[in-house]
Amino acid sequence: MLVVGYSTAKLLLGSRSILEKLSWGSVLGPGVCGLCMIGCSLAGKSPTRGEIGWITAIFAAIMMYAKPKNRGQTSAAAPPAQTAPIWWIVLCIAIIGYGIYVTAVDALVTPLIEWDAYSDWQLKAKVLALHALVPRPEFFSDVRLSFSHLRYPLLVPMIGAGLHAMTGKLDDGLEKVPYLMVYMGLGACVFFALRKWRGVGLALGATALLMSCPTMLEYAASGLADMALTAFYGCAIISILRWQESGDWRELALASLLGGCMCWTKNEGVAMALVNAIVILLFTPRPLKPRNLLAAAMSALVVFLIYLPFLLWARGLPYTDENYAQRLTLSGIIQNLPRFGHIVTAIASSQADWWLWGLLWFLPLLTAVLGWKRLFTRPVATLWALLLLQLLAYIPPYLVTDWGDLNLLLSVSMSRLLMHATPAVVMLVAMQSPDLNLHGIKLRAPGSRHPQSAYDPP
Amino acid sequence: MVEGGSLFRWFLRILGWTVAAAIAVSAGLSITSDYLYRYHSDDIQGPARNFHNLDNFFSAVADGHGIFLHLTGFQNHKILAMMTYMRAVYRLYPLPVLTAEPGVRIITLDELLDNNPDRDGTWMIDHGVQREISLEFNESGEFSFRVIPAHPGG
């Protein structure tokens, strides 16, 4: 997976450092490898060692022979020279280290204990390890197995199926390992992106916030699809911000690829990909310029083309669960509008729960006040738009749900939905925050100042 | 000594320290919460133990055969019944684990328990399973089970 991910990163990221490409490879690897296996499975071949070997070999060849053009400095200005004192670096690394340690224990030692993990995602991983998607396995038509949500997207099960194929055992207990890699990869991608934009101090602080978030730690290596979705989404956001900065089509290609992975990961991924498309369109520099309009349209088209095989494959599958797609009608939403206040209250009270989030959801507000000048920069506005649109997109399904007990649904699902937004939250914290300036209260020589980043306010 | 104009820089530094302190406090609260959840509650170790035992139980009693799972005494513990059924399906796959007739949707707790009458040997053989596991949850909160091989007419 790492080879596949690294090769993809090398193709699309050009001349970045090996460490940065490895970080992106950790997130892209499971996604791209999973999509390739899905392609083979749709062609009638369930995953085998040989097939995965071929996929790896092809990507390894790409890695060795592809020589993507080096991009020049994407930012007009030099990266910020802000450094951080050693105690801050040690503190943040210790926090990140705790996160990695407990996630590694979950991935390698703790058995599968999450309800949805064994009843849905990893059960289907076993199915896909034994059966190709075409002809469609009987499993997906057996309504007695409706508890496993027969119409849910299949990227996470296919990643698990690939692992089972490699070990040759269905009960190898390794199905959570890729998400340890994805968790660390997401943290590193966020760090590298923020280090360039805001310097090492804020980048480390934001990464520590992300990787120590209790909800993230609970679900990162639980065998659910939420870690993968969070990572794909977080990296897509970074790509969108970089595309805004550089105009490089490869960044948009990366965002589109990740958008496709999001759609194949969870139904919520489709909503998030839609939010990304809206933001790409509205927040691009000079949105009415034909080139930018075309770029946004192409990006949406690529996401749709990646997702299309799932839509075709899932046609005719029984609707046995929530079926939000059919319920999300204007009349259904208007009819249930009285629930709106209750849902917003539930979202806010979950965000205020320090047991689930620390102060994570409070920090964007704090930094918006303290660093108010940055509020009017494009990346900060983009991140606020992404965050608010995503939160807004999650409300309609709660409005139209047929769950008898709305409170129960909110309590079992809210924290995982909010987790998807955590990369946007920590990036927002770092991007709009004032400089940390932790080297003591010492005055600078008159006239000296840090070189400006492209994202510094004017 | 604060020079003219540098008061603003002091102010900026205080802002920076405020953000750093908020990040540190947030991370500290997060780790405290996670540590308590992980090491001072039974929320992970408890289910891990139970599922370890349940997995071994199903592997042992199924012994390579598809099973019909008959659940009794779970009316006040419906979630436990659902969890047990789903775990059996996951653990024993690709062996079939049946609780209901084909075509019966099982997604809610009631759909599981309302469609789970006892079956005879002929039904089990017709539906491709070789043994019944009758699992009872008694008043004192203990499991008991019987393994009944499928015999035609039995």
mmCIF file of C-alpha atoms in Angstrom, chain A residues 33 44 59 90 130 133 160 162 174 188 193 197 199 222 224 236 261 287 308 359 401:
data_model
loop_
_atom_site.group_PDB
_atom_site.id
_atom_site.type_symbol
_atom_site.label_atom_id
_atom_site.label_comp_id
_atom_site.label_asym_id
_atom_site.label_seq_id
_atom_site.Cartn_x
_atom_site.Cartn_y
_atom_site.Cartn_z
ATOM 1 C CA CYS A 33 -4.717 0.304 -3.740
ATOM 2 C CA GLY A 44 -14.476 -10.594 -11.842
ATOM 3 C CA PHE A 59 3.175 1.421 -9.247
ATOM 4 C CA VAL A 90 9.152 18.306 22.835
ATOM 5 C CA LEU A 130 -13.613 -14.601 -1.130
ATOM 6 C CA LEU A 133 -17.937 -7.936 -6.974
ATOM 7 C CA GLY A 160 -9.467 -5.339 4.491
ATOM 8 C CA GLY A 162 -6.639 -7.133 0.295
ATOM 9 C CA LEU A 174 -4.785 -7.256 10.823
ATOM 10 C CA ALA A 188 2.172 14.238 8.922
ATOM 11 C CA ALA A 193 1.272 21.731 4.929
ATOM 12 C CA TRP A 197 2.232 28.162 5.650
ATOM 13 C CA GLY A 199 5.902 27.752 10.581
ATOM 14 C CA SER A 222 -11.309 0.684 15.456
ATOM 15 C CA LEU A 224 -14.543 1.652 11.069
ATOM 16 C CA ALA A 236 -8.268 16.889 -0.082
ATOM 17 C CA CYS A 261 -11.942 7.809 -2.454
ATOM 18 C CA PRO A 287 -13.852 32.194 -10.255
ATOM 19 C CA LEU A 308 -19.853 5.936 -11.084
ATOM 20 C CA LEU A 359 -11.157 22.346 23.575
ATOM 21 C CA THR A 401 -34.398 10.031 9.348
#
